[in-house]
Amino acid sequence: MTWTDARIAQLTRLWTEGISASGIAEALGDVSRSAVLGKLHRLRLLASRQTPAAPRRYDGPTGVACPSGRMNPPPVPLAARPPEPPRSPWQEAVFAPLPETLARPWLSREPGECAFPVGGDGDALLSCCAGIRPRSAYCPAHHAIVFKVQSPAAVAAEQRRWAEAVERWAA
């Protein structure tokens, strides 16, 4: 596959229209998405999009007669993003600070204090800072949230698997 002037012009036009690299590869045919991205990089077009647009698939030429004689309909505009679902109440309750603790920035907590995030974001992330459970990074309340208790059947199955493994190693 060679990059002719016509193919480069089509590549540039499709890219400026907001078509994704995969869509351009489909439209050009006989070229991979990686080849399209490489050519866009060499043409210094990868950073040319001013605002990040949602990638679109190539729907074929618009308003042009198909081989069957029918006209392609114009592309349908992208629908607005659906609203974000409401957060469930249990998530809100989990990330609330415990009543008997004073949440502090995560990076300023002392050894032996709970590391569970209870608020903030990025550098302002707050942690619980309650006393931790032995051999854990979390207080008992948050340890129970982070680590699911195994059922007795699951514990028994794991013990059987370990016993079988020990027998195989001993043999």
mmCIF file of C-alpha atoms in Angstrom:
data_model
loop_
_atom_site.group_PDB
_atom_site.id
_atom_site.type_symbol
_atom_site.label_atom_id
_atom_site.label_comp_id
_atom_site.label_asym_id
_atom_site.label_seq_id
_atom_site.Cartn_x
_atom_site.Cartn_y
_atom_site.Cartn_z
ATOM 1 C CA MET A 1 0.000 0.000 0.000
ATOM 2 C CA THR A 2 1.360 3.389 -0.952
ATOM 3 C CA TRP A 3 0.259 6.803 0.214
ATOM 4 C CA THR A 4 -0.765 8.649 -2.931
ATOM 5 C CA ASP A 5 -1.652 12.333 -2.909
ATOM 6 C CA ALA A 6 -5.330 11.433 -3.279
ATOM 7 C CA ARG A 7 -5.218 9.041 -0.310
ATOM 8 C CA ILE A 8 -3.396 11.620 1.827
ATOM 9 C CA ALA A 9 -6.015 14.235 0.905
ATOM 10 C CA GLN A 10 -8.811 11.813 1.820
ATOM 11 C CA LEU A 11 -7.025 10.955 5.088
ATOM 12 C CA THR A 12 -6.684 14.642 5.976
ATOM 13 C CA ARG A 13 -10.308 15.404 5.097
ATOM 14 C CA LEU A 14 -11.676 12.486 7.135
ATOM 15 C CA TRP A 15 -9.466 13.336 10.111
ATOM 16 C CA THR A 16 -10.593 16.974 10.137
ATOM 17 C CA GLU A 17 -14.217 15.785 9.973
ATOM 18 C CA GLY A 18 -13.642 13.935 13.252
ATOM 19 C CA ILE A 19 -13.586 10.364 11.927
ATOM 20 C CA SER A 20 -11.634 7.938 14.145
ATOM 21 C CA ALA A 21 -8.438 6.280 12.943
ATOM 22 C CA SER A 22 -10.281 2.949 12.710
ATOM 23 C CA GLY A 23 -13.010 4.586 10.638
ATOM 24 C CA ILE A 24 -10.437 6.136 8.320
ATOM 25 C CA ALA A 25 -8.741 2.752 7.896
ATOM 26 C CA GLU A 26 -12.112 1.259 6.884
ATOM 27 C CA ALA A 27 -12.790 4.101 4.462
ATOM 28 C CA LEU A 28 -9.396 3.899 2.773
ATOM 29 C CA GLY A 29 -9.368 0.107 2.657
ATOM 30 C CA ASP A 30 -6.193 -2.015 2.520
ATOM 31 C CA VAL A 31 -4.686 -0.032 5.405
ATOM 32 C CA SER A 32 -4.542 -0.683 9.150
ATOM 33 C CA ARG A 33 -5.447 1.657 11.992
ATOM 34 C CA SER A 34 -1.769 1.736 12.987
ATOM 35 C CA ALA A 35 -0.751 2.814 9.475
ATOM 36 C CA VAL A 36 -3.319 5.625 9.614
ATOM 37 C CA LEU A 37 -2.030 6.785 13.002
ATOM 38 C CA GLY A 38 1.565 6.627 11.760
ATOM 39 C CA LYS A 39 0.758 8.741 8.710
ATOM 40 C CA LEU A 40 -1.190 11.231 10.831
ATOM 41 C CA HIS A 41 1.825 11.489 13.125
ATOM 42 C CA ARG A 42 4.217 12.065 10.228
ATOM 43 C CA LEU A 43 1.884 14.712 8.801
ATOM 44 C CA ARG A 44 1.718 16.285 12.276
ATOM 45 C CA LEU A 45 -2.075 16.031 12.282
ATOM 46 C CA LEU A 46 -2.552 14.016 15.479
ATOM 47 C CA ALA A 47 -2.562 17.139 17.659
ATOM 48 C CA SER A 48 -4.581 19.141 15.119
ATOM 49 C CA ARG A 49 -7.971 18.538 16.712
ATOM 50 C CA GLN A 50 -8.664 21.536 18.911
ATOM 51 C CA THR A 51 -11.354 20.034 21.122
ATOM 52 C CA PRO A 52 -11.497 16.320 21.770
ATOM 53 C CA ALA A 53 -14.440 14.991 19.820
ATOM 54 C CA ALA A 54 -16.106 11.675 20.308
ATOM 55 C CA PRO A 55 -14.660 9.383 17.635
ATOM 56 C CA ARG A 56 -17.062 8.505 14.855
ATOM 57 C CA ARG A 57 -17.132 5.627 12.417
ATOM 58 C CA TYR A 58 -16.922 6.371 8.744
ATOM 59 C CA ASP A 59 -20.447 6.064 7.314
ATOM 60 C CA GLY A 60 -19.444 6.488 3.693
ATOM 61 C CA PRO A 61 -19.864 9.578 1.565
ATOM 62 C CA THR A 62 -22.953 11.625 2.388
ATOM 63 C CA GLY A 63 -25.459 12.644 -0.254
ATOM 64 C CA VAL A 64 -23.802 10.504 -2.922
ATOM 65 C CA ALA A 65 -25.586 7.845 -4.922
ATOM 66 C CA CYS A 66 -24.723 4.300 -3.923
ATOM 67 C CA PRO A 67 -24.157 1.612 -6.559
ATOM 68 C CA SER A 68 -27.798 0.627 -6.042
ATOM 69 C CA GLY A 69 -28.864 4.144 -7.047
ATOM 70 C CA ARG A 70 -30.141 5.134 -3.597
ATOM 71 C CA MET A 71 -28.808 8.179 -1.792
ATOM 72 C CA ASN A 72 -26.990 7.771 1.505
ATOM 73 C CA PRO A 73 -28.804 9.674 4.231
ATOM 74 C CA PRO A 74 -26.831 12.428 5.951
ATOM 75 C CA PRO A 75 -25.127 11.276 9.140
ATOM 76 C CA VAL A 76 -27.230 11.386 12.280
ATOM 77 C CA PRO A 77 -25.806 13.806 14.867
ATOM 78 C CA LEU A 78 -24.310 12.164 17.920
ATOM 79 C CA ALA A 79 -26.779 11.979 20.768
ATOM 80 C CA ALA A 80 -26.011 13.786 23.979
ATOM 81 C CA ARG A 81 -24.427 11.674 26.674
ATOM 82 C CA PRO A 82 -27.010 9.926 28.814
ATOM 83 C CA PRO A 83 -27.312 11.302 32.322
ATOM 84 C CA GLU A 84 -25.136 9.696 34.933
ATOM 85 C CA PRO A 85 -27.056 7.218 37.098
ATOM 86 C CA PRO A 86 -27.640 8.320 40.674
ATOM 87 C CA ARG A 87 -25.101 7.060 43.176
ATOM 88 C CA SER A 88 -26.393 4.290 45.376
ATOM 89 C CA PRO A 89 -26.919 5.145 49.045
ATOM 90 C CA TRP A 90 -24.569 2.448 50.299
ATOM 91 C CA GLN A 91 -21.659 4.032 48.446
ATOM 92 C CA GLU A 92 -22.365 7.394 50.038
ATOM 93 C CA ALA A 93 -22.482 5.816 53.508
ATOM 94 C CA VAL A 94 -19.265 3.831 52.978
ATOM 95 C CA PHE A 95 -17.219 6.900 52.107
ATOM 96 C CA ALA A 96 -18.466 9.013 55.015
ATOM 97 C CA PRO A 97 -15.987 9.494 57.892
ATOM 98 C CA LEU A 98 -16.647 7.403 60.979
ATOM 99 C CA PRO A 99 -18.281 9.426 63.788
ATOM 100 C CA GLU A 100 -15.449 8.948 66.304
ATOM 101 C CA THR A 101 -12.623 9.865 63.898
ATOM 102 C CA LEU A 102 -11.214 13.045 62.450
ATOM 103 C CA ALA A 103 -10.399 12.645 58.758
ATOM 104 C CA ARG A 104 -7.040 14.038 57.671
ATOM 105 C CA PRO A 105 -5.176 14.297 54.356
ATOM 106 C CA TRP A 106 -4.163 10.851 53.200
ATOM 107 C CA LEU A 107 -0.452 11.649 52.956
ATOM 108 C CA SER A 108 -0.274 13.126 56.482
ATOM 109 C CA ARG A 109 -1.619 10.101 58.345
ATOM 110 C CA GLU A 110 0.573 8.365 60.910
ATOM 111 C CA PRO A 111 1.595 4.689 60.945
ATOM 112 C CA GLY A 112 -1.183 2.613 62.463
ATOM 113 C CA GLU A 113 -3.986 4.813 61.085
ATOM 114 C CA CYS A 114 -6.672 3.685 58.644
ATOM 115 C CA ALA A 115 -5.907 4.445 54.990
ATOM 116 C CA PHE A 116 -9.503 4.175 53.738
ATOM 117 C CA PRO A 117 -10.479 7.235 51.624
ATOM 118 C CA VAL A 118 -13.456 9.112 53.056
ATOM 119 C CA GLY A 119 -13.502 12.316 51.024
ATOM 120 C CA GLY A 120 -11.617 14.726 48.829
ATOM 121 C CA ASP A 121 -9.947 14.112 45.514
ATOM 122 C CA GLY A 122 -6.369 14.039 44.216
ATOM 123 C CA ASP A 123 -3.958 15.745 46.616
ATOM 124 C CA ALA A 124 -6.852 16.677 48.912
ATOM 125 C CA LEU A 125 -7.816 13.011 49.472
ATOM 126 C CA LEU A 126 -8.880 12.420 53.078
ATOM 127 C CA SER A 127 -8.435 9.170 54.973
ATOM 128 C CA CYS A 128 -10.296 7.755 57.977
ATOM 129 C CA CYS A 129 -7.263 7.774 60.355
ATOM 130 C CA ALA A 130 -8.890 5.499 62.973
ATOM 131 C CA GLY A 131 -6.746 2.828 64.619
ATOM 132 C CA ILE A 132 -6.028 -0.083 62.280
ATOM 133 C CA ARG A 133 -6.772 -3.743 62.668
ATOM 134 C CA PRO A 134 -3.685 -5.964 63.166
ATOM 135 C CA ARG A 135 -1.959 -6.885 59.862
ATOM 136 C CA SER A 136 -4.226 -4.525 57.891
ATOM 137 C CA ALA A 137 -4.117 -0.994 56.503
ATOM 138 C CA TYR A 138 -7.715 -0.364 57.573
ATOM 139 C CA CYS A 139 -9.732 0.047 60.761
ATOM 140 C CA PRO A 140 -12.126 -2.840 61.577
ATOM 141 C CA ALA A 141 -15.133 -1.056 60.016
ATOM 142 C CA HIS A 142 -13.392 -0.360 56.702
ATOM 143 C CA HIS A 143 -11.564 -3.711 56.690
ATOM 144 C CA ALA A 144 -14.989 -5.404 56.645
ATOM 145 C CA ILE A 145 -15.924 -3.319 53.578
ATOM 146 C CA VAL A 146 -12.704 -3.920 51.644
ATOM 147 C CA PHE A 147 -12.278 -7.624 52.382
ATOM 148 C CA LYS A 148 -15.211 -9.981 51.987
ATOM 149 C CA VAL A 149 -15.490 -12.691 54.631
ATOM 150 C CA GLN A 150 -15.216 -16.143 53.097
ATOM 151 C CA SER A 151 -17.959 -18.643 53.681
ATOM 152 C CA PRO A 152 -17.048 -21.805 55.629
ATOM 153 C CA ALA A 153 -17.481 -23.835 52.411
ATOM 154 C CA ALA A 154 -14.993 -21.615 50.566
ATOM 155 C CA VAL A 155 -12.482 -21.920 53.423
ATOM 156 C CA ALA A 156 -12.859 -25.730 53.426
ATOM 157 C CA ALA A 157 -12.390 -25.890 49.642
ATOM 158 C CA GLU A 158 -9.227 -23.796 49.861
ATOM 159 C CA GLN A 159 -7.850 -26.016 52.626
ATOM 160 C CA ARG A 160 -8.544 -29.106 50.452
ATOM 161 C CA ARG A 161 -6.702 -27.530 47.509
ATOM 162 C CA TRP A 162 -3.697 -26.759 49.723
ATOM 163 C CA ALA A 163 -3.696 -30.316 51.106
ATOM 164 C CA GLU A 164 -3.767 -31.747 47.572
ATOM 165 C CA ALA A 165 -0.943 -29.463 46.517
ATOM 166 C CA VAL A 166 1.185 -30.513 49.509
ATOM 167 C CA GLU A 167 0.580 -34.177 48.630
ATOM 168 C CA ARG A 168 1.688 -33.585 45.034
ATOM 169 C CA TRP A 169 4.848 -31.795 46.178
ATOM 170 C CA ALA A 170 5.661 -34.533 48.685
ATOM 171 C CA ALA A 171 5.353 -37.237 46.046
#
